[in-house]
């Protein structure tokens, strides 16, 4: 029993948004020397090749139909047969000059009929653009501002991208519909390439997938990226070196070692076609099993709240981070947890029953609907997948994030809120250590708050 308790207390929580980069004196010296010798030559050659590609793109796009320009009809004729391949080859040569001399590919790439969507992961940098080019520039989802970017704006049009308006609150729903229309149109479009994680992580775990690629219910082919340089100059994450530093370090490497692996096409079941979230989670697990990369419950929106947890000295567990995100949605992020607890304590006196589904919890928190932040919080806390939670799990979380009381008191209060039942220790452990089950601990005297609070 005690041996199991010790194992439980040392569980690690992976933070997928942090890159700790330590440069040796030799690496710094090499980058400084190559900044003088190699970097200027690389930069000038890359700009020259991009200029040539831009000139070809601008001249050959003249006369393109409005439907093709908007991605409603596929490219045809000489533009598809030789103009786009020529531009793709020039773009590939830009990266050859930059150090991506060769990119080995494992597995077999499916055709557009076999898998209309390519899912590229793990996504860790804007430099992952090289993988798009290595795949001969399939269509992508890009911000509408990309179209107005000098040089790149004209080149990206040849991929017939789907544009998303970042300022539009309905953009997520609109782009999901555009993806569905594209891949189910039956027209001779090239494959659509998507980064299902929706943003950059540190390649230590797969971020939770977004639903856009899975809503159409069509077969997908995962494509896995592996960077193999000893020094990670690629990752551009929430905490760590900035984009300019990473770009500088990358361009002052002799070469970048990278490979792509095409995993088998994933054919959704009827149940998965009807349930995009199930489809996305199953594909994520499929990729994890194939590549041995852990699956994370964190999504891109959690990154800033992981930083908040760190700044407050809180453990970076999924449950606590989802709670911080939910408090932001509720507009309570500036309210002290103590004041919020007092409000909820009064509300509980007339609130019954205490257990219910997600809408019941929404009502308890004063919400008329169930926003994404609440859905994520409910999913993590509903460990047994019963679609039922005691609303007091939210109150426990508020005790956990308090900074004005000691850890032992937090544990005691949280335990009291849940009527002192030992089976409810799972909730406390989930918040504080990210542990999903304490079934082996049968007695409360075997649960040491001081041990769980140690870092």
PDB file of N, CA and C in Angstrom, residues 33-116:
ATOM      1  N   UNK A  33      30.029  32.195 -35.700  1.00  0.00           N
ATOM      2  CA  UNK A  33      30.901  32.098 -36.877  1.00  0.00           C
ATOM      3  C   UNK A  33      30.087  31.921 -38.153  1.00  0.00           C
ATOM      4  N   UNK A  34      29.091  31.017 -38.118  1.00  0.00           N
ATOM      5  CA  UNK A  34      28.280  30.765 -39.314  1.00  0.00           C
ATOM      6  C   UNK A  34      27.352  31.939 -39.626  1.00  0.00           C
ATOM      7  N   UNK A  35      27.080  32.775 -38.629  1.00  0.00           N
ATOM      8  CA  UNK A  35      26.293  33.986 -38.894  1.00  0.00           C
ATOM      9  C   UNK A  35      27.046  34.941 -39.802  1.00  0.00           C
ATOM     10  N   UNK A  36      28.352  34.887 -39.740  1.00  0.00           N
ATOM     11  CA  UNK A  36      29.193  35.744 -40.577  1.00  0.00           C
ATOM     12  C   UNK A  36      29.488  35.094 -41.924  1.00  0.00           C
ATOM     13  N   UNK A  37      29.739  33.793 -41.897  1.00  0.00           N
ATOM     14  CA  UNK A  37      30.183  33.096 -43.108  1.00  0.00           C
ATOM     15  C   UNK A  37      29.021  32.564 -43.941  1.00  0.00           C
ATOM     16  N   UNK A  38      28.054  31.896 -43.291  1.00  0.00           N
ATOM     17  CA  UNK A  38      27.016  31.158 -44.003  1.00  0.00           C
ATOM     18  C   UNK A  38      25.694  31.897 -44.104  1.00  0.00           C
ATOM     19  N   UNK A  39      25.273  32.529 -43.025  1.00  0.00           N
ATOM     20  CA  UNK A  39      23.942  33.117 -42.971  1.00  0.00           C
ATOM     21  C   UNK A  39      23.676  34.154 -44.064  1.00  0.00           C
ATOM     22  N   UNK A  40      24.583  35.102 -44.333  1.00  0.00           N
ATOM     23  CA  UNK A  40      24.300  36.089 -45.395  1.00  0.00           C
ATOM     24  C   UNK A  40      24.107  35.451 -46.763  1.00  0.00           C
ATOM     25  N   UNK A  41      24.911  34.435 -47.069  1.00  0.00           N
ATOM     26  CA  UNK A  41      24.798  33.754 -48.364  1.00  0.00           C
ATOM     27  C   UNK A  41      23.465  33.036 -48.465  1.00  0.00           C
ATOM     28  N   UNK A  42      23.117  32.323 -47.401  1.00  0.00           N
ATOM     29  CA  UNK A  42      21.832  31.617 -47.383  1.00  0.00           C
ATOM     30  C   UNK A  42      20.676  32.586 -47.557  1.00  0.00           C
ATOM     31  N   UNK A  43      20.706  33.676 -46.816  1.00  0.00           N
ATOM     32  CA  UNK A  43      19.605  34.633 -46.843  1.00  0.00           C
ATOM     33  C   UNK A  43      19.431  35.238 -48.234  1.00  0.00           C
ATOM     34  N   UNK A  44      20.522  35.660 -48.849  1.00  0.00           N
ATOM     35  CA  UNK A  44      20.437  36.280 -50.171  1.00  0.00           C
ATOM     36  C   UNK A  44      19.923  35.295 -51.215  1.00  0.00           C
ATOM     37  N   UNK A  45      20.431  34.056 -51.175  1.00  0.00           N
ATOM     38  CA  UNK A  45      19.971  33.044 -52.131  1.00  0.00           C
ATOM     39  C   UNK A  45      18.491  32.727 -51.932  1.00  0.00           C
ATOM     40  N   UNK A  46      18.063  32.614 -50.689  1.00  0.00           N
ATOM     41  CA  UNK A  46      16.654  32.320 -50.406  1.00  0.00           C
ATOM     42  C   UNK A  46      15.750  33.436 -50.916  1.00  0.00           C
ATOM     43  N   UNK A  47      16.156  34.689 -50.706  1.00  0.00           N
ATOM     44  CA  UNK A  47      15.363  35.820 -51.179  1.00  0.00           C
ATOM     45  C   UNK A  47      15.304  35.849 -52.706  1.00  0.00           C
ATOM     46  N   UNK A  48      16.426  35.526 -53.359  1.00  0.00           N
ATOM     47  CA  UNK A  48      16.470  35.520 -54.822  1.00  0.00           C
ATOM     48  C   UNK A  48      15.537  34.458 -55.397  1.00  0.00           C
ATOM     49  N   UNK A  49      15.575  33.259 -54.826  1.00  0.00           N
ATOM     50  CA  UNK A  49      14.723  32.173 -55.313  1.00  0.00           C
ATOM     51  C   UNK A  49      13.251  32.504 -55.074  1.00  0.00           C
ATOM     52  N   UNK A  50      12.948  33.070 -53.904  1.00  0.00           N
ATOM     53  CA  UNK A  50      11.567  33.465 -53.613  1.00  0.00           C
ATOM     54  C   UNK A  50      11.080  34.528 -54.594  1.00  0.00           C
ATOM     55  N   UNK A  51      11.962  35.452 -54.967  1.00  0.00           N
ATOM     56  CA  UNK A  51      11.588  36.495 -55.921  1.00  0.00           C
ATOM     57  C   UNK A  51      11.255  35.885 -57.275  1.00  0.00           C
ATOM     58  N   UNK A  52      12.053  34.916 -57.704  1.00  0.00           N
ATOM     59  CA  UNK A  52      11.792  34.245 -58.987  1.00  0.00           C
ATOM     60  C   UNK A  52      10.459  33.511 -58.926  1.00  0.00           C
ATOM     61  N   UNK A  53      10.227  32.799 -57.812  1.00  0.00           N
ATOM     62  CA  UNK A  53       8.965  32.069 -57.657  1.00  0.00           C
ATOM     63  C   UNK A  53       7.775  33.033 -57.653  1.00  0.00           C
ATOM     64  N   UNK A  54       7.955  34.179 -57.018  1.00  0.00           N
ATOM     65  CA  UNK A  54       6.876  35.173 -56.970  1.00  0.00           C
ATOM     66  C   UNK A  54       6.555  35.710 -58.361  1.00  0.00           C
ATOM     67  N   UNK A  55       7.590  35.999 -59.145  1.00  0.00           N
ATOM     68  CA  UNK A  55       7.379  36.506 -60.501  1.00  0.00           C
ATOM     69  C   UNK A  55       6.612  35.494 -61.349  1.00  0.00           C
ATOM     70  N   UNK A  56       6.993  34.222 -61.208  1.00  0.00           N
ATOM     71  CA  UNK A  56       6.284  33.168 -61.947  1.00  0.00           C
ATOM     72  C   UNK A  56       4.844  33.067 -61.457  1.00  0.00           C
ATOM     73  N   UNK A  57       4.653  33.139 -60.143  1.00  0.00           N
ATOM     74  CA  UNK A  57       3.311  33.037 -59.585  1.00  0.00           C
ATOM     75  C   UNK A  57       2.409  34.159 -60.043  1.00  0.00           C
ATOM     76  N   UNK A  58       2.909  35.396 -59.992  1.00  0.00           N
ATOM     77  CA  UNK A  58       2.108  36.550 -60.390  1.00  0.00           C
ATOM     78  C   UNK A  58       1.731  36.475 -61.863  1.00  0.00           C
ATOM     79  N   UNK A  59       2.704  36.115 -62.710  1.00  0.00           N
ATOM     80  CA  UNK A  59       2.444  36.093 -64.157  1.00  0.00           C
ATOM     81  C   UNK A  59       1.517  34.953 -64.558  1.00  0.00           C
ATOM     82  N   UNK A  60       1.636  33.811 -63.921  1.00  0.00           N
ATOM     83  CA  UNK A  60       0.834  32.653 -64.332  1.00  0.00           C
ATOM     84  C   UNK A  60      -0.558  32.640 -63.707  1.00  0.00           C
ATOM     85  N   UNK A  61      -0.760  33.430 -62.655  1.00  0.00           N
ATOM     86  CA  UNK A  61      -2.088  33.494 -62.042  1.00  0.00           C
ATOM     87  C   UNK A  61      -3.020  34.449 -62.776  1.00  0.00           C
ATOM     88  N   UNK A  62      -2.490  35.225 -63.684  1.00  0.00           N
ATOM     89  CA  UNK A  62      -3.338  36.120 -64.472  1.00  0.00           C
ATOM     90  C   UNK A  62      -4.327  35.300 -65.300  1.00  0.00           C
ATOM     91  N   UNK A  63      -5.568  35.706 -65.280  1.00  0.00           N
ATOM     92  CA  UNK A  63      -6.580  35.011 -66.062  1.00  0.00           C
ATOM     93  C   UNK A  63      -7.234  33.848 -65.339  1.00  0.00           C
ATOM     94  N   UNK A  64      -6.833  33.590 -64.079  1.00  0.00           N
ATOM     95  CA  UNK A  64      -7.451  32.499 -63.335  1.00  0.00           C
ATOM     96  C   UNK A  64      -8.911  32.863 -63.040  1.00  0.00           C
ATOM     97  N   UNK A  65      -9.792  31.878 -63.059  1.00  0.00           N
ATOM     98  CA  UNK A  65     -11.208  32.153 -62.835  1.00  0.00           C
ATOM     99  C   UNK A  65     -11.457  32.521 -61.374  1.00  0.00           C
ATOM    100  N   UNK A  66     -12.531  33.253 -61.131  1.00  0.00           N
ATOM    101  CA  UNK A  66     -12.874  33.672 -59.776  1.00  0.00           C
ATOM    102  C   UNK A  66     -13.143  32.470 -58.888  1.00  0.00           C
ATOM    103  N   UNK A  67     -13.783  31.436 -59.451  1.00  0.00           N
ATOM    104  CA  UNK A  67     -14.084  30.221 -58.678  1.00  0.00           C
ATOM    105  C   UNK A  67     -12.800  29.513 -58.249  1.00  0.00           C
ATOM    106  N   UNK A  68     -11.815  29.475 -59.153  1.00  0.00           N
ATOM    107  CA  UNK A  68     -10.543  28.849 -58.810  1.00  0.00           C
ATOM    108  C   UNK A  68      -9.787  29.684 -57.784  1.00  0.00           C
ATOM    109  N   UNK A  69      -9.840  31.018 -57.934  1.00  0.00           N
ATOM    110  CA  UNK A  69      -9.156  31.899 -56.996  1.00  0.00           C
ATOM    111  C   UNK A  69      -9.717  31.750 -55.585  1.00  0.00           C
ATOM    112  N   UNK A  70     -11.011  31.489 -55.477  1.00  0.00           N
ATOM    113  CA  UNK A  70     -11.649  31.340 -54.175  1.00  0.00           C
ATOM    114  C   UNK A  70     -11.632  29.903 -53.671  1.00  0.00           C
ATOM    115  N   UNK A  71     -11.021  29.003 -54.448  1.00  0.00           N
ATOM    116  CA  UNK A  71     -10.923  27.611 -54.027  1.00  0.00           C
ATOM    117  C   UNK A  71     -12.201  26.827 -54.165  1.00  0.00           C
ATOM    118  N   UNK A  72     -13.126  27.328 -54.975  1.00  0.00           N
ATOM    119  CA  UNK A  72     -14.385  26.615 -55.169  1.00  0.00           C
ATOM    120  C   UNK A  72     -14.301  25.618 -56.312  1.00  0.00           C
ATOM    121  N   UNK A  73     -13.331  25.815 -57.196  1.00  0.00           N
ATOM    122  CA  UNK A  73     -13.083  24.896 -58.299  1.00  0.00           C
ATOM    123  C   UNK A  73     -11.595  24.561 -58.329  1.00  0.00           C
ATOM    124  N   UNK A  74     -11.230  23.308 -58.656  1.00  0.00           N
ATOM    125  CA  UNK A  74      -9.811  22.940 -58.671  1.00  0.00           C
ATOM    126  C   UNK A  74      -9.061  23.552 -59.845  1.00  0.00           C
ATOM    127  N   UNK A  75      -7.748  23.697 -59.680  1.00  0.00           N
ATOM    128  CA  UNK A  75      -6.910  24.146 -60.789  1.00  0.00           C
ATOM    129  C   UNK A  75      -6.921  23.095 -61.894  1.00  0.00           C
ATOM    130  N   UNK A  76      -6.803  23.560 -63.110  1.00  0.00           N
ATOM    131  CA  UNK A  76      -6.794  22.647 -64.259  1.00  0.00           C
ATOM    132  C   UNK A  76      -5.733  23.101 -65.260  1.00  0.00           C
ATOM    133  N   UNK A  77      -5.521  22.280 -66.271  1.00  0.00           N
ATOM    134  CA  UNK A  77      -4.672  22.661 -67.395  1.00  0.00           C
ATOM    135  C   UNK A  77      -3.218  22.860 -67.019  1.00  0.00           C
ATOM    136  N   UNK A  78      -2.556  23.779 -67.754  1.00  0.00           N
ATOM    137  CA  UNK A  78      -1.122  23.973 -67.592  1.00  0.00           C
ATOM    138  C   UNK A  78      -0.737  24.537 -66.221  1.00  0.00           C
ATOM    139  N   UNK A  79      -1.639  25.257 -65.583  1.00  0.00           N
ATOM    140  CA  UNK A  79      -1.320  25.768 -64.248  1.00  0.00           C
ATOM    141  C   UNK A  79      -1.131  24.615 -63.257  1.00  0.00           C
ATOM    142  N   UNK A  80      -1.946  23.591 -63.408  1.00  0.00           N
ATOM    143  CA  UNK A  80      -1.825  22.457 -62.491  1.00  0.00           C
ATOM    144  C   UNK A  80      -0.698  21.515 -62.908  1.00  0.00           C
ATOM    145  N   UNK A  81      -0.480  21.384 -64.231  1.00  0.00           N
ATOM    146  CA  UNK A  81       0.498  20.411 -64.720  1.00  0.00           C
ATOM    147  C   UNK A  81       1.935  20.872 -64.551  1.00  0.00           C
ATOM    148  N   UNK A  82       2.209  22.173 -64.819  1.00  0.00           N
ATOM    149  CA  UNK A  82       3.606  22.576 -64.725  1.00  0.00           C
ATOM    150  C   UNK A  82       3.866  23.845 -63.926  1.00  0.00           C
ATOM    151  N   UNK A  83       2.916  24.791 -63.886  1.00  0.00           N
ATOM    152  CA  UNK A  83       3.172  26.035 -63.155  1.00  0.00           C
ATOM    153  C   UNK A  83       3.278  25.780 -61.651  1.00  0.00           C
ATOM    154  N   UNK A  84       2.303  25.070 -61.081  1.00  0.00           N
ATOM    155  CA  UNK A  84       2.354  24.789 -59.647  1.00  0.00           C
ATOM    156  C   UNK A  84       3.547  23.904 -59.273  1.00  0.00           C
ATOM    157  N   UNK A  85       3.821  22.800 -60.015  1.00  0.00           N
ATOM    158  CA  UNK A  85       5.015  22.007 -59.684  1.00  0.00           C
ATOM    159  C   UNK A  85       6.310  22.810 -59.763  1.00  0.00           C
ATOM    160  N   UNK A  86       6.396  23.740 -60.724  1.00  0.00           N
ATOM    161  CA  UNK A  86       7.599  24.562 -60.830  1.00  0.00           C
ATOM    162  C   UNK A  86       7.756  25.453 -59.600  1.00  0.00           C
ATOM    163  N   UNK A  87       6.670  26.078 -59.183  1.00  0.00           N
ATOM    164  CA  UNK A  87       6.717  26.932 -57.994  1.00  0.00           C
ATOM    165  C   UNK A  87       7.027  26.094 -56.750  1.00  0.00           C
ATOM    166  N   UNK A  88       6.457  24.898 -56.668  1.00  0.00           N
ATOM    167  CA  UNK A  88       6.729  24.015 -55.525  1.00  0.00           C
ATOM    168  C   UNK A  88       8.193  23.621 -55.479  1.00  0.00           C
ATOM    169  N   UNK A  89       8.791  23.355 -56.661  1.00  0.00           N
ATOM    170  CA  UNK A  89      10.213  22.994 -56.713  1.00  0.00           C
ATOM    171  C   UNK A  89      11.098  24.163 -56.295  1.00  0.00           C
ATOM    172  N   UNK A  90      10.730  25.372 -56.712  1.00  0.00           N
ATOM    173  CA  UNK A  90      11.496  26.542 -56.308  1.00  0.00           C
ATOM    174  C   UNK A  90      11.388  26.761 -54.796  1.00  0.00           C
ATOM    175  N   UNK A  91      10.176  26.567 -54.261  1.00  0.00           N
ATOM    176  CA  UNK A  91       9.989  26.713 -52.816  1.00  0.00           C
ATOM    177  C   UNK A  91      10.796  25.661 -52.057  1.00  0.00           C
ATOM    178  N   UNK A  92      10.841  24.449 -52.609  1.00  0.00           N
ATOM    179  CA  UNK A  92      11.645  23.392 -51.979  1.00  0.00           C
ATOM    180  C   UNK A  92      13.129  23.751 -52.010  1.00  0.00           C
ATOM    181  N   UNK A  93      13.570  24.381 -53.094  1.00  0.00           N
ATOM    182  CA  UNK A  93      14.974  24.754 -53.208  1.00  0.00           C
ATOM    183  C   UNK A  93      15.341  25.840 -52.205  1.00  0.00           C
ATOM    184  N   UNK A  94      14.360  26.701 -51.856  1.00  0.00           N
ATOM    185  CA  UNK A  94      14.598  27.700 -50.818  1.00  0.00           C
ATOM    186  C   UNK A  94      15.023  27.008 -49.525  1.00  0.00           C
ATOM    187  N   UNK A  95      14.334  25.923 -49.181  1.00  0.00           N
ATOM    188  CA  UNK A  95      14.659  25.212 -47.954  1.00  0.00           C
ATOM    189  C   UNK A  95      15.922  24.377 -48.084  1.00  0.00           C
ATOM    190  N   UNK A  96      16.241  23.929 -49.297  1.00  0.00           N
ATOM    191  CA  UNK A  96      17.519  23.244 -49.509  1.00  0.00           C
ATOM    192  C   UNK A  96      18.658  24.197 -49.168  1.00  0.00           C
ATOM    193  N   UNK A  97      18.558  25.417 -49.663  1.00  0.00           N
ATOM    194  CA  UNK A  97      19.557  26.429 -49.346  1.00  0.00           C
ATOM    195  C   UNK A  97      19.607  26.683 -47.843  1.00  0.00           C
ATOM    196  N   UNK A  98      18.441  26.608 -47.183  1.00  0.00           N
ATOM    197  CA  UNK A  98      18.366  26.846 -45.744  1.00  0.00           C
ATOM    198  C   UNK A  98      18.849  25.703 -44.883  1.00  0.00           C
ATOM    199  N   UNK A  99      19.163  24.544 -45.471  1.00  0.00           N
ATOM    200  CA  UNK A  99      19.716  23.434 -44.692  1.00  0.00           C
ATOM    201  C   UNK A  99      18.902  22.165 -44.704  1.00  0.00           C
ATOM    202  N   UNK A 100      17.690  22.194 -45.280  1.00  0.00           N
ATOM    203  CA  UNK A 100      16.878  20.976 -45.389  1.00  0.00           C
ATOM    204  C   UNK A 100      17.267  20.257 -46.685  1.00  0.00           C
ATOM    205  N   UNK A 101      18.411  19.604 -46.684  1.00  0.00           N
ATOM    206  CA  UNK A 101      18.938  19.031 -47.929  1.00  0.00           C
ATOM    207  C   UNK A 101      18.082  17.879 -48.433  1.00  0.00           C
ATOM    208  N   UNK A 102      17.660  17.036 -47.531  1.00  0.00           N
ATOM    209  CA  UNK A 102      16.799  15.918 -47.920  1.00  0.00           C
ATOM    210  C   UNK A 102      15.821  15.629 -46.786  1.00  0.00           C
ATOM    211  N   UNK A 103      14.663  15.139 -47.159  1.00  0.00           N
ATOM    212  CA  UNK A 103      13.625  14.812 -46.177  1.00  0.00           C
ATOM    213  C   UNK A 103      13.134  13.399 -46.475  1.00  0.00           C
ATOM    214  N   UNK A 104      13.714  12.391 -45.829  1.00  0.00           N
ATOM    215  CA  UNK A 104      13.278  11.006 -46.059  1.00  0.00           C
ATOM    216  C   UNK A 104      11.800  10.835 -45.725  1.00  0.00           C
ATOM    217  N   UNK A 105      11.133   9.983 -46.484  1.00  0.00           N
ATOM    218  CA  UNK A 105       9.716   9.719 -46.264  1.00  0.00           C
ATOM    219  C   UNK A 105       9.505   8.218 -46.090  1.00  0.00           C
ATOM    220  N   UNK A 106       8.852   7.845 -45.001  1.00  0.00           N
ATOM    221  CA  UNK A 106       8.530   6.453 -44.709  1.00  0.00           C
ATOM    222  C   UNK A 106       7.056   6.217 -44.978  1.00  0.00           C
ATOM    223  N   UNK A 107       6.722   4.988 -45.330  1.00  0.00           N
ATOM    224  CA  UNK A 107       5.327   4.674 -45.588  1.00  0.00           C
ATOM    225  C   UNK A 107       4.889   5.144 -46.966  1.00  0.00           C
ATOM    226  N   UNK A 108       3.610   4.958 -47.253  1.00  0.00           N
ATOM    227  CA  UNK A 108       3.055   5.333 -48.562  1.00  0.00           C
ATOM    228  C   UNK A 108       2.025   6.429 -48.400  1.00  0.00           C
ATOM    229  N   UNK A 109       2.188   7.466 -49.212  1.00  0.00           N
ATOM    230  CA  UNK A 109       1.203   8.539 -49.192  1.00  0.00           C
ATOM    231  C   UNK A 109      -0.042   8.102 -49.966  1.00  0.00           C
ATOM    232  N   UNK A 110      -1.180   8.257 -49.340  1.00  0.00           N
ATOM    233  CA  UNK A 110      -2.443   7.881 -49.976  1.00  0.00           C
ATOM    234  C   UNK A 110      -2.826   8.908 -51.043  1.00  0.00           C
ATOM    235  N   UNK A 111      -3.661   8.496 -51.949  1.00  0.00           N
ATOM    236  CA  UNK A 111      -4.178   9.421 -52.953  1.00  0.00           C
ATOM    237  C   UNK A 111      -5.305  10.259 -52.353  1.00  0.00           C
ATOM    238  N   UNK A 112      -5.711  11.275 -53.077  1.00  0.00           N
ATOM    239  CA  UNK A 112      -6.792  12.134 -52.609  1.00  0.00           C
ATOM    240  C   UNK A 112      -8.102  11.359 -52.486  1.00  0.00           C
ATOM    241  N   UNK A 113      -8.300  10.353 -53.317  1.00  0.00           N
ATOM    242  CA  UNK A 113      -9.512   9.550 -53.230  1.00  0.00           C
ATOM    243  C   UNK A 113      -9.481   8.639 -51.998  1.00  0.00           C
ATOM    244  N   UNK A 114      -8.283   8.135 -51.667  1.00  0.00           N
ATOM    245  CA  UNK A 114      -8.158   7.261 -50.500  1.00  0.00           C
ATOM    246  C   UNK A 114      -8.281   8.038 -49.191  1.00  0.00           C
ATOM    247  N   UNK A 115      -7.704   9.239 -49.161  1.00  0.00           N
ATOM    248  CA  UNK A 115      -7.731  10.078 -47.955  1.00  0.00           C
ATOM    249  C   UNK A 115      -7.717  11.537 -48.382  1.00  0.00           C
ATOM    250  N   UNK A 116      -8.872  12.184 -48.420  1.00  0.00           N
ATOM    251  CA  UNK A 116      -8.922  13.587 -48.845  1.00  0.00           C
ATOM    252  C   UNK A 116      -8.177  14.538 -47.911  1.00  0.00           C
TER     253      UNK A 116
END
